[in-house]
PDB file of C-alpha atoms in Angstrom:
ATOM      1  CA  MET A  23    -112.998 -33.770  69.683  1.00 59.00           C
ATOM      2  CA  LYS A  24    -115.861 -31.321  69.732  1.00 52.00           C
ATOM      3  CA  ASN A  25    -115.024 -30.397  73.331  1.00 61.00           C
ATOM      4  CA  THR A  26    -111.438 -29.788  72.379  1.00 68.00           C
ATOM      5  CA  LYS A  27    -112.390 -27.437  69.573  1.00 63.00           C
ATOM      6  CA  LYS A  28    -114.808 -25.709  71.863  1.00 65.00           C
ATOM      7  CA  ARG A  29    -112.120 -25.157  74.443  1.00 68.00           C
ATOM      8  CA  ILE A  30    -109.727 -23.845  71.840  1.00 71.00           C
ATOM      9  CA  PHE A  31    -112.398 -21.454  70.592  1.00 67.00           C
ATOM     10  CA  ILE A  32    -113.088 -20.254  74.130  1.00 70.00           C
ATOM     11  CA  VAL A  33    -109.361 -19.694  74.760  1.00 64.00           C
ATOM     12  CA  ILE A  34    -108.973 -17.761  71.503  1.00 73.00           C
ATOM     13  CA  THR A  35    -112.057 -15.723  72.301  1.00 73.00           C
ATOM     14  CA  ILE A  36    -110.695 -14.909  75.741  1.00 72.00           C
ATOM     15  CA  LEU A  37    -107.330 -13.928  74.277  1.00 70.00           C
ATOM     16  CA  VAL A  38    -109.023 -11.708  71.709  1.00 67.00           C
ATOM     17  CA  VAL A  39    -111.152 -10.059  74.391  1.00 64.00           C
ATOM     18  CA  VAL A  40    -108.116  -9.552  76.633  1.00 65.00           C
ATOM     19  CA  GLY A  41    -106.219  -8.067  73.677  1.00 67.00           C
ATOM     20  CA  ILE A  42    -109.081  -5.760  72.830  1.00 70.00           C
ATOM     21  CA  VAL A  43    -109.366  -4.686  76.485  1.00 63.00           C
ATOM     22  CA  SER A  44    -105.612  -4.089  76.691  1.00 68.00           C
ATOM     23  CA  ILE A  45    -105.569  -2.048  73.504  1.00 71.00           C
ATOM     24  CA  THR A  46    -108.597  -0.078  74.653  1.00 69.00           C
ATOM     25  CA  GLY A  47    -106.996   0.582  78.036  1.00 63.00           C
ATOM     26  CA  TYR A  48    -103.755   1.679  76.403  1.00 63.00           C
ATOM     27  CA  LEU A  49    -105.636   4.031  74.092  1.00 66.00           C
ATOM     28  CA  LEU A  50    -107.615   5.460  76.992  1.00 63.00           C
ATOM     29  CA  LEU A  51    -104.428   5.909  79.038  1.00 61.00           C
ATOM     30  CA  SER A  52    -102.691   7.569  76.109  1.00 61.00           C
ATOM     31  CA  ASN A  53    -105.627   9.891  75.613  1.00 59.00           C
ATOM     32  CA  GLN A  54    -105.489  10.802  79.297  1.00 59.00           C
ATOM     33  CA  GLN A  55    -101.695  11.351  79.304  1.00 55.00           C
ATOM     34  CA  GLU A  56    -101.647  13.427  76.125  1.00 58.00           C
ATOM     35  CA  PRO A  57    -103.434  16.474  77.621  1.00 60.00           C
ATOM     36  CA  GLN A  58    -101.139  16.281  80.661  1.00 61.00           C
ATOM     37  CA  LYS A  59     -98.080  16.095  78.435  1.00 59.00           C
ATOM     38  CA  GLN A  60     -99.378  18.938  76.325  1.00 65.00           C
ATOM     39  CA  GLN A  61    -100.143  20.947  79.461  1.00 67.00           C
ATOM     40  CA  GLN A  62     -96.610  20.328  80.745  1.00 67.00           C
ATOM     41  CA  GLU A  63     -95.134  21.403  77.423  1.00 66.00           C
ATOM     42  CA  GLU A  64     -97.296  24.523  77.398  1.00 65.00           C
ATOM     43  CA  SER A  65     -96.276  25.285  81.000  1.00 65.00           C
ATOM     44  CA  MET A  66     -92.605  24.844  80.102  1.00 67.00           C
ATOM     45  CA  THR A  67     -93.083  27.065  77.060  1.00 67.00           C
ATOM     46  CA  GLU A  68     -94.756  29.756  79.172  1.00 63.00           C
ATOM     47  CA  THR A  69     -91.972  29.536  81.785  1.00 64.00           C
ATOM     48  CA  SER A  70     -89.348  29.827  79.065  1.00 64.00           C
ATOM     49  CA  GLU A  71     -91.146  32.788  77.537  1.00 67.00           C
ATOM     50  CA  GLU A  72     -91.388  34.449  80.967  1.00 68.00           C
ATOM     51  CA  MET A  73     -87.671  33.898  81.516  1.00 68.00           C
ATOM     52  CA  ASN A  74     -86.893  35.279  78.072  1.00 72.00           C
ATOM     53  CA  GLU A  75     -89.100  38.309  78.768  1.00 73.00           C
ATOM     54  CA  LYS A  76     -87.391  38.945  82.108  1.00 75.00           C
ATOM     55  CA  GLU A  77     -83.993  38.600  80.478  1.00 78.00           C
ATOM     56  CA  ARG A  78     -85.040  40.956  77.713  1.00 75.00           C
ATOM     57  CA  GLN A  79     -86.301  43.508  80.238  1.00 79.00           C
ATOM     58  CA  LYS A  80     -83.043  43.189  82.186  1.00 80.00           C
ATOM     59  CA  LEU A  81     -80.981  43.803  79.058  1.00 79.00           C
ATOM     60  CA  VAL A  82     -83.169  46.767  78.113  1.00 72.00           C
ATOM     61  CA  GLU A  83     -82.765  48.257  81.616  1.00 80.00           C
ATOM     62  CA  GLU A  84     -78.988  47.782  81.533  1.00 81.00           C
ATOM     63  CA  ALA A  85     -78.814  49.421  78.119  1.00 76.00           C
ATOM     64  CA  ARG A  86     -80.949  52.326  79.355  1.00 79.00           C
ATOM     65  CA  GLN A  87     -78.711  52.838  82.393  1.00 82.00           C
ATOM     66  CA  LYS A  88     -75.581  52.801  80.232  1.00 81.00           C
ATOM     67  CA  MET A  89     -77.122  55.379  77.916  1.00 79.00           C
ATOM     68  CA  GLN A  90     -77.992  57.584  80.889  1.00 79.00           C
ATOM     69  CA  GLU A  91     -74.433  57.254  82.243  1.00 81.00           C
ATOM     70  CA  GLN A  92     -72.996  58.155  78.844  1.00 77.00           C
ATOM     71  CA  GLU A  93     -75.296  61.151  78.567  1.00 75.00           C
ATOM     72  CA  THR A  94     -74.341  62.273  82.096  1.00 78.00           C
ATOM     73  CA  ASN A  95     -70.634  61.846  81.358  1.00 75.00           C
ATOM     74  CA  THR A  96     -71.028  63.715  78.076  1.00 76.00           C
ATOM     75  CA  VAL A  97     -72.821  66.609  79.767  1.00 70.00           C
ATOM     76  CA  THR A  98     -70.220  66.701  82.572  1.00 77.00           C
ATOM     77  CA  GLN A  99     -67.363  66.674  80.072  1.00 76.00           C
ATOM     78  CA  GLN A 100     -69.001  69.422  78.053  1.00 75.00           C
ATOM     79  CA  GLU A 101     -69.433  71.532  81.192  1.00 76.00           C
ATOM     80  CA  GLU A 102     -65.792  70.947  82.162  1.00 78.00           C
ATOM     81  CA  ASP A 103     -64.639  71.815  78.643  1.00 75.00           C
ATOM     82  CA  GLU A 104     -66.732  74.975  78.670  1.00 77.00           C
ATOM     83  CA  GLU A 105     -65.374  75.960  82.103  1.00 78.00           C
ATOM     84  CA  THR A 106     -61.800  75.282  80.974  1.00 78.00           C
ATOM     85  CA  SER A 107     -62.358  77.267  77.795  1.00 75.00           C
ATOM     86  CA  THR A 108     -63.844  80.157  79.778  1.00 75.00           C
ATOM     87  CA  ASN A 109     -60.960  80.152  82.248  1.00 71.00           C
ATOM     88  CA  GLU A 110     -58.401  79.998  79.450  1.00 71.00           C
ATOM     89  CA  LYS A 111     -60.139  82.866  77.709  1.00 69.00           C
ATOM     90  CA  LYS A 112     -60.152  84.922  80.907  1.00 66.00           C
ATOM     91  CA  ASN A 113     -56.500  84.135  81.555  1.00 65.00           C
ATOM     92  CA  SER A 114     -55.629  85.021  77.986  1.00 63.00           C
ATOM     93  CA  GLU A 115     -57.485  88.313  78.281  1.00 59.00           C
ATOM     94  CA  ASN A 116     -55.780  89.083  81.582  1.00 58.00           C
ATOM     95  CA  VAL A 117     -52.328  88.252  80.250  1.00 55.00           C
ATOM     96  CA  SER A 118     -52.459  89.722  76.789  1.00 53.00           C
ATOM     97  CA  GLY A 119     -55.261  92.230  76.703  1.00 60.00           C
ATOM     98  CA  ASN A 120     -56.309  93.231  80.184  1.00 73.00           C
ATOM     99  CA  PRO A 121     -53.770  92.722  82.999  1.00 81.00           C
ATOM    100  CA  THR A 122     -55.285  93.551  86.381  1.00 88.00           C
ATOM    101  CA  HIS A 123     -53.880  94.461  89.780  1.00 91.00           C
ATOM    102  CA  LYS A 124     -53.778  91.483  92.136  1.00 90.00           C
ATOM    103  CA  GLY A 125     -51.796  92.653  95.148  1.00 93.00           C
ATOM    104  CA  ALA A 126     -48.782  94.672  96.332  1.00 95.00           C
ATOM    105  CA  ILE A 127     -46.344  95.201  99.176  1.00 95.00           C
ATOM    106  CA  PHE A 128     -44.320  98.355  99.829  1.00 95.00           C
ATOM    107  CA  ASP A 129     -40.980  98.958 101.467  1.00 93.00           C
ATOM    108  CA  ASN A 130     -40.908  99.596 105.222  1.00 94.00           C
ATOM    109  CA  ASP A 131     -38.455  99.347 108.101  1.00 91.00           C
ATOM    110  CA  GLU A 132     -38.516  95.518 108.038  1.00 93.00           C
ATOM    111  CA  THR A 133     -38.317  94.879 104.305  1.00 94.00           C
ATOM    112  CA  ALA A 134     -35.493  95.046 101.762  1.00 92.00           C
ATOM    113  CA  LEU A 135     -37.565  96.491  98.958  1.00 93.00           C
ATOM    114  CA  ASP A 136     -35.944  99.859  98.288  1.00 92.00           C
ATOM    115  CA  PHE A 137     -35.141  99.985  94.554  1.00 92.00           C
ATOM    116  CA  PRO A 138     -35.703  96.285  93.678  1.00 93.00           C
ATOM    117  CA  LEU A 139     -33.859  95.185  90.534  1.00 92.00           C
ATOM    118  CA  SER A 140     -34.430  91.433  90.287  1.00 95.00           C
ATOM    119  CA  ILE A 141     -36.942  88.841  91.468  1.00 97.00           C
ATOM    120  CA  TYR A 142     -36.969  85.043  91.460  1.00 97.00           C
ATOM    121  CA  ILE A 143     -40.029  82.867  92.211  1.00 97.00           C
ATOM    122  CA  SER A 144     -39.537  79.498  93.912  1.00 95.00           C
ATOM    123  CA  SER A 145     -42.492  77.541  95.271  1.00 94.00           C
ATOM    124  CA  LYS A 146     -44.603  79.958  97.330  1.00 96.00           C
ATOM    125  CA  TYR A 147     -41.779  82.433  97.857  1.00 97.00           C
ATOM    126  CA  ALA A 148     -40.469  85.409  95.915  1.00 97.00           C
ATOM    127  CA  TYR A 149     -36.843  86.445  96.428  1.00 97.00           C
ATOM    128  CA  VAL A 150     -36.251  90.122  95.640  1.00 97.00           C
ATOM    129  CA  ALA A 151     -32.815  91.664  95.213  1.00 95.00           C
ATOM    130  CA  SER A 152     -32.788  95.395  96.031  1.00 94.00           C
ATOM    131  CA  SER A 153     -30.036  97.893  95.292  1.00 89.00           C
ATOM    132  CA  GLY A 154     -31.228 101.054  97.025  1.00 84.00           C
ATOM    133  CA  ARG A 155     -30.503 102.081 100.573  1.00 88.00           C
ATOM    134  CA  ASP A 156     -31.542  98.597 101.756  1.00 86.00           C
ATOM    135  CA  LYS A 157     -28.820  96.761  99.794  1.00 91.00           C
ATOM    136  CA  GLY A 158     -30.152  93.290 100.424  1.00 94.00           C
ATOM    137  CA  VAL A 159     -32.511  90.458  99.588  1.00 97.00           C
ATOM    138  CA  GLU A 160     -36.170  90.287 100.628  1.00 97.00           C
ATOM    139  CA  THR A 161     -38.171  87.058 101.027  1.00 98.00           C
ATOM    140  CA  LEU A 162     -41.911  87.340 100.351  1.00 97.00           C
ATOM    141  CA  ASP A 163     -44.639  84.770 100.930  1.00 97.00           C
ATOM    142  CA  ILE A 164     -46.788  84.880  97.782  1.00 97.00           C
ATOM    143  CA  SER A 165     -49.061  81.906  98.535  1.00 96.00           C
ATOM    144  CA  ASN A 166     -51.847  84.501  98.511  1.00 95.00           C
ATOM    145  CA  PRO A 167     -51.028  86.693  95.490  1.00 94.00           C
ATOM    146  CA  SER A 168     -53.498  89.331  96.601  1.00 95.00           C
ATOM    147  CA  ASN A 169     -51.606  89.747  99.865  1.00 96.00           C
ATOM    148  CA  PRO A 170     -47.834  89.205  99.543  1.00 96.00           C
ATOM    149  CA  THR A 171     -46.211  89.298 102.977  1.00 97.00           C
ATOM    150  CA  HIS A 172     -42.732  89.862 104.366  1.00 97.00           C
ATOM    151  CA  VAL A 173     -41.230  86.711 105.910  1.00 97.00           C
ATOM    152  CA  GLY A 174     -37.507  87.438 105.940  1.00 97.00           C
ATOM    153  CA  ALA A 175     -34.651  89.632 104.735  1.00 97.00           C
ATOM    154  CA  ILE A 176     -30.893  89.962 104.764  1.00 97.00           C
ATOM    155  CA  PHE A 177     -28.979  93.236 104.406  1.00 96.00           C
ATOM    156  CA  ASP A 178     -25.450  93.977 103.265  1.00 94.00           C
ATOM    157  CA  THR A 179     -22.632  93.689 105.804  1.00 93.00           C
ATOM    158  CA  THR A 180     -18.866  93.663 105.645  1.00 91.00           C
ATOM    159  CA  ASP A 181     -18.981  89.918 104.941  1.00 93.00           C
ATOM    160  CA  THR A 182     -21.631  89.910 102.211  1.00 94.00           C
ATOM    161  CA  ALA A 183     -21.599  90.950  98.576  1.00 91.00           C
ATOM    162  CA  LEU A 184     -24.975  92.645  98.557  1.00 92.00           C
ATOM    163  CA  ASP A 185     -24.051  96.249  97.855  1.00 90.00           C
ATOM    164  CA  GLY A 186     -25.403  97.169  94.452  1.00 88.00           C
ATOM    165  CA  VAL A 187     -27.173  93.877  93.693  1.00 91.00           C
ATOM    166  CA  ARG A 188     -28.236  93.447  90.072  1.00 91.00           C
ATOM    167  CA  SER A 189     -29.770  89.977  89.784  1.00 94.00           C
ATOM    168  CA  ILE A 190     -30.709  86.888  91.798  1.00 96.00           C
ATOM    169  CA  TYR A 191     -31.044  83.202  90.946  1.00 97.00           C
ATOM    170  CA  VAL A 192     -32.353  80.403  93.190  1.00 97.00           C
ATOM    171  CA  SER A 193     -31.355  76.743  92.991  1.00 96.00           C
ATOM    172  CA  ASP A 194     -32.369  74.208  95.621  1.00 94.00           C
ATOM    173  CA  LYS A 195     -31.637  75.789  99.028  1.00 96.00           C
ATOM    174  CA  TYR A 196     -29.282  78.487  97.783  1.00 97.00           C
ATOM    175  CA  ALA A 197     -29.725  81.930  96.261  1.00 97.00           C
ATOM    176  CA  TYR A 198     -26.990  83.386  94.074  1.00 97.00           C
ATOM    177  CA  VAL A 199     -26.839  87.171  93.993  1.00 95.00           C
ATOM    178  CA  ALA A 200     -24.721  89.197  91.550  1.00 93.00           C
ATOM    179  CA  SER A 201     -23.605  92.644  92.728  1.00 89.00           C
ATOM    180  CA  GLY A 202     -22.052  95.317  90.574  1.00 79.00           C
ATOM    181  CA  SER A 203     -21.490  98.344  92.796  1.00 70.00           C
ATOM    182  CA  SER A 204     -18.790  98.691  95.413  1.00 75.00           C
ATOM    183  CA  ASP A 205     -18.804  94.992  96.272  1.00 73.00           C
ATOM    184  CA  LYS A 206     -18.415  93.821  92.681  1.00 85.00           C
ATOM    185  CA  GLY A 207     -18.970  90.158  93.421  1.00 88.00           C
ATOM    186  CA  VAL A 208     -21.326  87.236  93.966  1.00 94.00           C
ATOM    187  CA  GLU A 209     -23.108  86.460  97.210  1.00 94.00           C
ATOM    188  CA  ILE A 210     -24.348  82.964  98.095  1.00 97.00           C
ATOM    189  CA  LEU A 211     -27.258  82.809 100.539  1.00 98.00           C
ATOM    190  CA  ASP A 212     -28.597  79.782 102.404  1.00 98.00           C
ATOM    191  CA  ILE A 213     -32.389  79.971 102.030  1.00 97.00           C
ATOM    192  CA  SER A 214     -33.251  76.524 103.437  1.00 97.00           C
ATOM    193  CA  ASP A 215     -35.232  78.587 105.947  1.00 97.00           C
ATOM    194  CA  PRO A 216     -36.876  81.264 103.775  1.00 96.00           C
ATOM    195  CA  THR A 217     -37.760  83.278 106.860  1.00 97.00           C
ATOM    196  CA  ASN A 218     -34.098  83.600 107.760  1.00 97.00           C
ATOM    197  CA  PRO A 219     -31.797  83.858 104.717  1.00 97.00           C
ATOM    198  CA  THR A 220     -28.167  83.665 105.854  1.00 97.00           C
ATOM    199  CA  HIS A 221     -24.764  84.432 104.378  1.00 97.00           C
ATOM    200  CA  LYS A 222     -23.097  81.247 103.118  1.00 97.00           C
ATOM    201  CA  GLY A 223     -20.222  82.595 101.094  1.00 96.00           C
ATOM    202  CA  ALA A 224     -19.075  85.351  98.783  1.00 94.00           C
ATOM    203  CA  ILE A 225     -16.454  86.130  96.195  1.00 91.00           C
ATOM    204  CA  PHE A 226     -15.278  89.629  95.319  1.00 88.00           C
ATOM    205  CA  ASP A 227     -13.652  90.947  92.218  1.00 83.00           C
ATOM    206  CA  ASN A 228      -9.863  90.896  92.163  1.00 84.00           C
ATOM    207  CA  ALA A 229      -7.022  90.747  89.687  1.00 80.00           C
ATOM    208  CA  ASP A 230      -7.863  87.131  88.810  1.00 78.00           C
ATOM    209  CA  THR A 231     -11.644  87.415  88.518  1.00 79.00           C
ATOM    210  CA  ALA A 232     -14.031  89.001  86.052  1.00 73.00           C
ATOM    211  CA  LEU A 233     -16.663  90.191  88.499  1.00 72.00           C
ATOM    212  CA  LYS A 234     -16.548  93.943  88.031  1.00 67.00           C
ATOM    213  CA  GLY A 235     -20.006  95.091  87.052  1.00 57.00           C
ATOM    214  CA  ALA A 236     -21.505  91.652  87.692  1.00 59.00           C
TER     215      ALA A 236
END
């Protein structure tokens, strides 16, 4: 009986010792793992803070670039507005207060510019109806206003109504010329080739028309 109790006591003692050792080992292991866990958490926190700082710097840089772009666009727009305002002011002064000479062309043996009475501008060409000795229509290239140049002309013949021209109107590829002297009619010119205006048709005053003094 005594041996049995002794054995039981020994077993309990062993179990207690094993329990104490296990608890001690667990506590030691926990104490060892805690700094590592804390270090990992701190490392993760630092990484997160670094990422947040980089993101913040990126956002700040993007905002700075946008502000610079806006400032550049504002300055550019202001310069354009100032230039437009200056040009408009100059144009206004030239038109209303200070017209200036830009260019000129005078009558010669090739042109139909003796006593011009009417002019019509279409694209880069000016069509001039003249009623002097030339009795015709002159075509000028005015793409360079400072240097208008002769490119074509047509003079009155027995078929045309260009004697005593008074006015000219251009529509599409035709020019309509009203004459009020001896011809007393309307001449239609084909100007599809501005350098070579040609007679297309004409109507003269008669008992049925009202073209006298057109």
